[in-house]
Tab-separated table of C-alpha atoms and ligand atoms in Angstrom:
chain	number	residue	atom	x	y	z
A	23	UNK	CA	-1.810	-13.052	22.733
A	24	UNK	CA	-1.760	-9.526	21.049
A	25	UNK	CA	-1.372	-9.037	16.943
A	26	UNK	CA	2.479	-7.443	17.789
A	27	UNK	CA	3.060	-10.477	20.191
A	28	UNK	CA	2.577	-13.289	16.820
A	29	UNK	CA	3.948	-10.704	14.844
A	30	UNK	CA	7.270	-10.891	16.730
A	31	UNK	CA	7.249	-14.463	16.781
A	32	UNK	CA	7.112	-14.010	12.980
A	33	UNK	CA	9.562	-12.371	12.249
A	34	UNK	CA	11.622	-14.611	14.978
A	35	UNK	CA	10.954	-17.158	13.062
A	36	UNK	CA	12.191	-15.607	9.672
A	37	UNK	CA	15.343	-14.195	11.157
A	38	UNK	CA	16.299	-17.909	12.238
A	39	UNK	CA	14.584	-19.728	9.068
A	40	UNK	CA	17.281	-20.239	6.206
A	41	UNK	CA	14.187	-20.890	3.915
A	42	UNK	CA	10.833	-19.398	3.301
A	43	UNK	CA	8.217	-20.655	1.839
A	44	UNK	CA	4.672	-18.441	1.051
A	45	UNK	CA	1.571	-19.606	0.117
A	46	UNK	CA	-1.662	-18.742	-1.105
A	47	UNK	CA	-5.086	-20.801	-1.880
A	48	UNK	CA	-5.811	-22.014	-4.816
A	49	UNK	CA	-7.817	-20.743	-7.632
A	50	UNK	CA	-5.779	-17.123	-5.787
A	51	UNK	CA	-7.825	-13.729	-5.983
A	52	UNK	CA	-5.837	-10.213	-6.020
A	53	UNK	CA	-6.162	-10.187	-2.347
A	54	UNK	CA	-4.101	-13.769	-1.941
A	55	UNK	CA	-2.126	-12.891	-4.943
A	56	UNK	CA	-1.072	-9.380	-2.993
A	57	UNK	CA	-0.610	-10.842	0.551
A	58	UNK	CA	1.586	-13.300	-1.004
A	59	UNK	CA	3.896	-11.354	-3.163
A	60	UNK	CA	4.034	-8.951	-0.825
A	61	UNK	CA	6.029	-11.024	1.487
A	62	UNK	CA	7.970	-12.471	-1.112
A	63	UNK	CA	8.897	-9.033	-2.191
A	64	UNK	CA	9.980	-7.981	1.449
A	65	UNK	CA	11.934	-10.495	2.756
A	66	UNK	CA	13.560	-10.762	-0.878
A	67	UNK	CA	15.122	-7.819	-0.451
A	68	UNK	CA	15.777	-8.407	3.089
A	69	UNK	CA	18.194	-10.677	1.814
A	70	UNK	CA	15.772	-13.837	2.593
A	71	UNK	CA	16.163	-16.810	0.383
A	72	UNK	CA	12.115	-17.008	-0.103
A	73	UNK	CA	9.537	-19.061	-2.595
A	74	UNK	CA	6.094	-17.540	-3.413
A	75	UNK	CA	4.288	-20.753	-4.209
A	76	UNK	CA	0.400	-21.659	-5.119
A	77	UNK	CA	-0.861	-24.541	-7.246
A	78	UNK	CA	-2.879	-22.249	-9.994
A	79	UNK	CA	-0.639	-21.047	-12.954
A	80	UNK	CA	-1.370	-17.232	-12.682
A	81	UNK	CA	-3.804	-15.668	-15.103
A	82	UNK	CA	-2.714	-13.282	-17.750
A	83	UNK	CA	-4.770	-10.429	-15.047
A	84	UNK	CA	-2.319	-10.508	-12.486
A	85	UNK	CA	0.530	-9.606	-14.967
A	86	UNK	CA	0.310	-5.898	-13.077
A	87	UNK	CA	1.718	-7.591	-9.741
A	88	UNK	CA	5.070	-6.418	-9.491
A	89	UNK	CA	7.458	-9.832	-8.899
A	90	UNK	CA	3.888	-12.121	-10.583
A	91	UNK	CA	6.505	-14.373	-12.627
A	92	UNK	CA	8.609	-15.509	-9.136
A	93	UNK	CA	5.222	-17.357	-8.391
A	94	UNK	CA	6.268	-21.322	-8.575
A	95	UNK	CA	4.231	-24.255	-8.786
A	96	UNK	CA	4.147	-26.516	-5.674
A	97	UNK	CA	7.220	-28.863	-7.212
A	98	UNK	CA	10.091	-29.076	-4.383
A	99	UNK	CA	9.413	-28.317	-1.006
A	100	UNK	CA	12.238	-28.062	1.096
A	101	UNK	CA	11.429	-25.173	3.693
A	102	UNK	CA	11.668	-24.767	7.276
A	103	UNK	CA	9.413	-22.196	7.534
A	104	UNK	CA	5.808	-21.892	5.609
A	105	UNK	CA	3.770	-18.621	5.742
A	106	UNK	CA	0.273	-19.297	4.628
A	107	UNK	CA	-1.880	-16.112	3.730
A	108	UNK	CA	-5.354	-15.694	2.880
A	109	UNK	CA	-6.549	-19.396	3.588
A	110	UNK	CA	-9.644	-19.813	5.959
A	111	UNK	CA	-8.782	-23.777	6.529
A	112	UNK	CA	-5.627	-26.024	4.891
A	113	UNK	CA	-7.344	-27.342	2.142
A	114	UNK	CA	-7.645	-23.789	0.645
A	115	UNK	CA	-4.293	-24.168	-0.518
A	116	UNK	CA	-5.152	-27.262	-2.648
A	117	UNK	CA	-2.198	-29.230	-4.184
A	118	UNK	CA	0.326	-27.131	-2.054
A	119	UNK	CA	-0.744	-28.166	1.309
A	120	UNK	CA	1.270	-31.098	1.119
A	121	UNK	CA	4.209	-28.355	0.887
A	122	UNK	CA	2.936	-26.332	3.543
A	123	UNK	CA	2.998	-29.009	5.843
A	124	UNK	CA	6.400	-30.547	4.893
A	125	UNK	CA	8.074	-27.642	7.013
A	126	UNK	CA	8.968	-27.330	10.751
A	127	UNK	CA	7.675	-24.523	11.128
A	128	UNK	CA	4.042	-22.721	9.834
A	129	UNK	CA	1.996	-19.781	10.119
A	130	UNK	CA	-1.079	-18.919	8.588
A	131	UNK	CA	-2.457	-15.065	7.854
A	132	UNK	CA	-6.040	-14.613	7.486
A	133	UNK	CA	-8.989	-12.897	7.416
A	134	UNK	CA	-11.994	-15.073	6.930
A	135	UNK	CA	-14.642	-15.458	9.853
A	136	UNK	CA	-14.591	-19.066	9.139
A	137	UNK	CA	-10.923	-19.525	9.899
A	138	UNK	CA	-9.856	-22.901	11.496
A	139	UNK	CA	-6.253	-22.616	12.814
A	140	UNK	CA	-4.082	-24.830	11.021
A	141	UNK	CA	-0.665	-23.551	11.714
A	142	UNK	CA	1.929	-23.207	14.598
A	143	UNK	CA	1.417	-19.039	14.880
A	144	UNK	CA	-2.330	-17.967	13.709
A	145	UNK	CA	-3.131	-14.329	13.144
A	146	UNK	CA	-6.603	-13.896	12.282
A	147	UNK	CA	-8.246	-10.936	12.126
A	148	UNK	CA	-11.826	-10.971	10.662
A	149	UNK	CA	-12.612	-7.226	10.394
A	150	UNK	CA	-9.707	-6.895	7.770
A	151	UNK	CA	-11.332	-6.441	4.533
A	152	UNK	CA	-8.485	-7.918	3.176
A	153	UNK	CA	-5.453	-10.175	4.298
A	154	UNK	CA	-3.161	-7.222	2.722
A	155	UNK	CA	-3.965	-4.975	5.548
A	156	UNK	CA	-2.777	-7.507	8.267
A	157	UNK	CA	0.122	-8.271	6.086
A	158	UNK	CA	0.616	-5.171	5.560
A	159	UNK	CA	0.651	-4.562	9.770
A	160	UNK	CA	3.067	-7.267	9.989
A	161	UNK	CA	4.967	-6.202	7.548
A	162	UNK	CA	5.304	-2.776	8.985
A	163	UNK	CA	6.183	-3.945	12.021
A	164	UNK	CA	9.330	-5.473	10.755
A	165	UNK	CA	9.738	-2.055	8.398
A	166	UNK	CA	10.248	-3.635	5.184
A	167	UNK	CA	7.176	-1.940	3.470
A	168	UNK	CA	8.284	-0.044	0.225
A	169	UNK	CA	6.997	1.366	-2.612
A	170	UNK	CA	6.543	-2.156	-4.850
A	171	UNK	CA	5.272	-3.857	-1.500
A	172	UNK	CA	2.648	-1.274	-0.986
A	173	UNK	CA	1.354	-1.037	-4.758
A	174	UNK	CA	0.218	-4.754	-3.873
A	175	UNK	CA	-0.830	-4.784	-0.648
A	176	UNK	CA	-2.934	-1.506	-2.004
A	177	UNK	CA	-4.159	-4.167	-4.837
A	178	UNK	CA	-5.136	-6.973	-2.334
A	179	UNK	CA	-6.968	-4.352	-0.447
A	180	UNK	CA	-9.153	-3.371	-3.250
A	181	UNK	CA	-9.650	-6.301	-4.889
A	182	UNK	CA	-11.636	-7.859	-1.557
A	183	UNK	CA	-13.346	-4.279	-0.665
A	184	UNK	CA	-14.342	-4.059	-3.669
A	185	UNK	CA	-12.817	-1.065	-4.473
A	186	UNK	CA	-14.195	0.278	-0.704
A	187	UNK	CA	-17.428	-0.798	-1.995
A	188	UNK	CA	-18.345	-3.809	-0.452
A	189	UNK	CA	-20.141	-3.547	3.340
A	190	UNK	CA	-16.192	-5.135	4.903
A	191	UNK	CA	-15.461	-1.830	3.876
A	192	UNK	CA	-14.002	-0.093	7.283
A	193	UNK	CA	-12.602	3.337	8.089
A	194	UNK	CA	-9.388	1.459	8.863
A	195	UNK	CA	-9.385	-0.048	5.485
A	196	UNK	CA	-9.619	3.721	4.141
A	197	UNK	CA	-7.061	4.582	6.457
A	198	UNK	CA	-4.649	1.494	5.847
A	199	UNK	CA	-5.076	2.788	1.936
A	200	UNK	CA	-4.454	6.085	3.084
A	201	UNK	CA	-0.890	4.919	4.633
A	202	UNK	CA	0.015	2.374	1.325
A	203	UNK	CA	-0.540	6.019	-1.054
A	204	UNK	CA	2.074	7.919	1.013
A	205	UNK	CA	4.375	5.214	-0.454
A	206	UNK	CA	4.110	6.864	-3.719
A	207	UNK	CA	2.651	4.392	-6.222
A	208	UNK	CA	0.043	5.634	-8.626
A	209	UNK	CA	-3.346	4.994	-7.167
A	210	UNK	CA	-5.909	5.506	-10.054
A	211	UNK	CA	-3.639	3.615	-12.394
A	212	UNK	CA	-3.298	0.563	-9.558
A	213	UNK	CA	-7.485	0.447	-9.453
A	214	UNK	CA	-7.715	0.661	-12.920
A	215	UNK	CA	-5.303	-2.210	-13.847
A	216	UNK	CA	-6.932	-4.628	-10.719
A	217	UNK	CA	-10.473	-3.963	-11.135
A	218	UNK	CA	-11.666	-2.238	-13.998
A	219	UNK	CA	-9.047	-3.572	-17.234
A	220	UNK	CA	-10.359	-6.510	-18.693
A	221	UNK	CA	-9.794	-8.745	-22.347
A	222	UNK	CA	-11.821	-9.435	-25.169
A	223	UNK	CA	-12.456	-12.624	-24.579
A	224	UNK	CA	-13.507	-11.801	-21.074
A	225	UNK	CA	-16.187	-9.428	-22.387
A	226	UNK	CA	-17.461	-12.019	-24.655
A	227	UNK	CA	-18.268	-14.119	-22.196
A	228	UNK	CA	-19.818	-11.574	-19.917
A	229	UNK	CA	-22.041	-10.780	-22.929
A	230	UNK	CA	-23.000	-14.717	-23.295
A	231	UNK	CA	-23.612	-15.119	-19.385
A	232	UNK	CA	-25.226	-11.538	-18.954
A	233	UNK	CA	-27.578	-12.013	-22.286
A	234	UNK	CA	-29.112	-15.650	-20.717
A	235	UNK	CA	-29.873	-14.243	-17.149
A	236	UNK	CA	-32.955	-15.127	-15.507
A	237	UNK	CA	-34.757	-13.823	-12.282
A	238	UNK	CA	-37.411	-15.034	-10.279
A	239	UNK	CA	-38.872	-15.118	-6.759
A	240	UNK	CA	-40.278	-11.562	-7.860
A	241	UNK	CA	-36.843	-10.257	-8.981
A	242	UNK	CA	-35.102	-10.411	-5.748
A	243	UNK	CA	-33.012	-13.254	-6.978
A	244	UNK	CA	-31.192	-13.158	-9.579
A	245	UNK	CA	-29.067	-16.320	-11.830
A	246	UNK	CA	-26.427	-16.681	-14.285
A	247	UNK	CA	-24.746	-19.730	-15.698
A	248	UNK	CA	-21.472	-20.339	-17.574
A	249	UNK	CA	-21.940	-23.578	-19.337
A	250	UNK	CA	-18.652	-25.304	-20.742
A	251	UNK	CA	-20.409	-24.149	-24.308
A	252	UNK	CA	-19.610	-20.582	-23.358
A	253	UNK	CA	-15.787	-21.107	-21.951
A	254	UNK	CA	-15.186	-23.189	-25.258
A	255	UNK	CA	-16.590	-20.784	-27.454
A	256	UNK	CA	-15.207	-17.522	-26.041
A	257	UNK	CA	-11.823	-19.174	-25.203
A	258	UNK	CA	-12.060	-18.296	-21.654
A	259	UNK	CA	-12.036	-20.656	-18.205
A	260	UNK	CA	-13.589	-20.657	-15.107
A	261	UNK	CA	-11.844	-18.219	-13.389
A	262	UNK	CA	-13.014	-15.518	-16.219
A	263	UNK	CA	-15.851	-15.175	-14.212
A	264	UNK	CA	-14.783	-13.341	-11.360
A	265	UNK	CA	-16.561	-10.291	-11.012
A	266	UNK	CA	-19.301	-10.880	-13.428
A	267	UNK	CA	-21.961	-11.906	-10.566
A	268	UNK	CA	-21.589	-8.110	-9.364
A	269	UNK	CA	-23.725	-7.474	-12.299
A	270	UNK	CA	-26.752	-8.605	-11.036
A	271	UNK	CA	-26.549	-7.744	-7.209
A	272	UNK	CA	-25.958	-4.431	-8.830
A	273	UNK	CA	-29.757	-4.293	-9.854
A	274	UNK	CA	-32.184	-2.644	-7.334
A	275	UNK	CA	-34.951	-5.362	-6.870
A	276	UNK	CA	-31.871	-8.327	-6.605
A	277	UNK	CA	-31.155	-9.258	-2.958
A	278	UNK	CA	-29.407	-12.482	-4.141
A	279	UNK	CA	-27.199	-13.051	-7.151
A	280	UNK	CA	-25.881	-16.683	-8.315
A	281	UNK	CA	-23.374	-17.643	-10.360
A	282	UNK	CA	-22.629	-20.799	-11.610
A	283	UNK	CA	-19.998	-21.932	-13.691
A	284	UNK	CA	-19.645	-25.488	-14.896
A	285	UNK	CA	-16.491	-26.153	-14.285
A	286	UNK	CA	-16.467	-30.417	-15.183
A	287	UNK	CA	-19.423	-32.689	-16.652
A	288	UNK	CA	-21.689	-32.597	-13.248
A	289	UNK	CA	-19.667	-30.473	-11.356
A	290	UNK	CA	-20.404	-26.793	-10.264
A	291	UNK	CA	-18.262	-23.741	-8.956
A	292	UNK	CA	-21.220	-21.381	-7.713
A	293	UNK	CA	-20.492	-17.735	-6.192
A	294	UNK	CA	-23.332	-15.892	-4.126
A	295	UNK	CA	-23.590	-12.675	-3.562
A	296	UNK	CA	-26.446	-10.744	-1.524
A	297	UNK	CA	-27.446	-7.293	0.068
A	298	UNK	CA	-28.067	-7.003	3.975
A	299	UNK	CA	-29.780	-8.447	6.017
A	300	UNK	CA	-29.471	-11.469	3.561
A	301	UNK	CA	-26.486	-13.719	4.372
A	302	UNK	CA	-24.797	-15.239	1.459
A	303	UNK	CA	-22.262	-17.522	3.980
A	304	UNK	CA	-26.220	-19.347	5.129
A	305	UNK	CA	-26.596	-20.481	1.528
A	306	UNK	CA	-22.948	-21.401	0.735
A	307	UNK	CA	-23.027	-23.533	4.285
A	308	UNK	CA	-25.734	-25.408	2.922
A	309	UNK	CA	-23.632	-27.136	0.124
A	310	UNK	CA	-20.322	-27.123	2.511
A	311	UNK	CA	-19.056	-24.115	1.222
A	312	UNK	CA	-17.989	-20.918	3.191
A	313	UNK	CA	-17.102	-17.625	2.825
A	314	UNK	CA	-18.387	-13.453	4.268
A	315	UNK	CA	-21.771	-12.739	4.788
A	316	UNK	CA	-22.040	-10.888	1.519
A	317	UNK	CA	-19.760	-13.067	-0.792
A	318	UNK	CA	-19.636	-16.684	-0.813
A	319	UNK	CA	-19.125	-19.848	-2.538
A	320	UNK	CA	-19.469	-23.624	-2.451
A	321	UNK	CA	-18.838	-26.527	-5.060
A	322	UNK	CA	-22.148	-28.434	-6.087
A	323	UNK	CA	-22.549	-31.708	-7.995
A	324	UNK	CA	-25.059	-32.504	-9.961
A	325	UNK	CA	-27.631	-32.449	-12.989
A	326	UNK	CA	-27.474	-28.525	-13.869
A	327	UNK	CA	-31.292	-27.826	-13.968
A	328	UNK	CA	-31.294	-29.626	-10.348
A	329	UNK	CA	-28.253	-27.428	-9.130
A	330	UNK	CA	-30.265	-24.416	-10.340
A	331	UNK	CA	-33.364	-25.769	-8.364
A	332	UNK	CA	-31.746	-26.471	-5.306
A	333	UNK	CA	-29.548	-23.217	-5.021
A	334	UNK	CA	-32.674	-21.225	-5.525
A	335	UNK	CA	-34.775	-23.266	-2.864
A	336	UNK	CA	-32.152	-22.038	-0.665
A	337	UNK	CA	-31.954	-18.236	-1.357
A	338	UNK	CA	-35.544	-18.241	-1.355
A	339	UNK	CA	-35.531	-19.943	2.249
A	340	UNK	CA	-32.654	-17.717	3.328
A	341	UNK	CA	-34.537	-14.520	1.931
A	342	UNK	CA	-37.589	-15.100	3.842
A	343	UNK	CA	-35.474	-16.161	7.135
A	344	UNK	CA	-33.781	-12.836	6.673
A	345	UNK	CA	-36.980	-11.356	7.474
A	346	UNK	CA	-37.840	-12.439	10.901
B	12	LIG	MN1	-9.063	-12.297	0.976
């Protein structure tokens, strides 16, 4: 089946849905945050009755998303049909699945290699650097793309390239951010609100995380940790630390970075990131977690100094595997 083929069976099923229900995963990013308001915004003012819905109460940082306070909580779920975007398996969307799957009808929009189909209608489409360029294909294709809807599908798009700088980075995702500008939002202002502004608190923390870094296997890997310490004494959570890993893959001799942030008593978010020919998904899979070949993640339990030992045992293998 061709990408206009589900897309027409979309928007079928929106034209005959009296309800709509969007999701995103949990813990959401600006790409999921984009995707998802994006079709709220659309078939809002398509004259839709539509719910933008994810179980995470949205961070202060995504106060720039134009329609960010329609985002509910997953509290009644009465929909027939459920559009899922930027979820690589159900149990990304947490405490909302049970939502998702309450309606007759579901699709799910991603983007993630790892994807395992968990709707009615599928549209996957790894080489997206984002989910907001397929919604935002979709999206044209039923012409409802205006100047708010662009402005964050052109924020989901840089938030997972990276700003065009990650290796996902494609001449069509130039082009599709190429198409979003002719919309007429301010570009440099969009960037600078989604990736570059920041708070106080935030930079604190960096500073804490940044000053304790360590690196070893002769400098190619590189390891920060955010210890509940740091969160309580910078008033910050968890999910200040996106961004902060970038830090050290930034540095020349680092071919793996590792973050870990204690996120309970035992219990470990960790993000990878590494430089080609290294793959970062290798090390995730070996702790059940998932994600691109440059940017990944797992959950690990555990004593922290044997979390730490174990994670590098593995970019060390993974380094030295990258080399045959
Ligand atoms: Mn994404």
């Amino acid at each position: 089946m061709t990408m206009n083929e589900d897309f027409q069976k979309i928007k079928d099923a929106i034209d005959g849905a009296n309800e709509v229900s969007v999701f995103c995963h949990t813990n959401p990013d600006g790409d999921a945050i984009g995707s998802l308001l994006a079709i709220f915004t659309a078939l809002k003012r398509l004259g839709k009755n539509v719910r933008a819905i994810c179980d995470t109460p949205l961070a202060d940082r995504f106060d720039c998303f134009f329609n960010h306070e329609c985002v509910e909580l997953p509290t009644k779920c009465a929909s027939d049909l459920a559009i899922a975007v930027d979820c690589a398996a159900i149990d990304r969307l947490g405490l909302a699945s049970k939502c998702y799957l309450s309606a007759k009808y579901r699709v799910a929009i991603d983007h993630h290699e790892s994807f395992v189909p968990f709707g009615q209608i599928n549209v996957l489409d790894a080489h997206s650097a984002s989910c907001s360029e397929i919604v935002f294909k979709l999206l044209k294709y039923m012409d409802c793309v205006d100047k708010d809807v662009a402005k964050l599908l052109f924020s989901g798009l840089v938030t997972d390239s990276g700003c065009f700088q990650f290796s996902n980075t494609t001449k069509l995702t130039h082009m599709t951010a190429c198409e979003l500008m002719d919309f007429g939002f301010d570009a440099a202002d969009t960037i600078f609100n989604v990736f570059r502004a920041t708070e106080m608190n935030r930079f604190h923390l960096k500073v804490r995380a940044l000053n304790k870094a360590k690196f070893c296997f002769e400098e190619q890997i590189g390891l920060i940790v955010f210890e509940r310490g740091d969160f309580e004494a910078t008033n910050t959570t968890p999910n200040d630390t996106e961004g902060i890993i970038n830090e050290l893959i930034d540095i020349n001799s680092v071919k793996v970075a590792i973050a870990i942030a204690e996120v309970k008593e035992h219990s470990f978010k960790v993000s990878i990131r590494t430089k080609d020919p290294v793959n970062a998904r290798a090390i995730a899979g070996a702790f059940g977690g998932g994600g691109h070949f440059n940017a990944a993640g797992c959950r690990v339990s555990g004593f922290l100094q044997d979390v730490v030992d174990k994670l590098l045992r593995e970019a060390e293998l993974t380094i030295e595997e990258s080399k045959r």
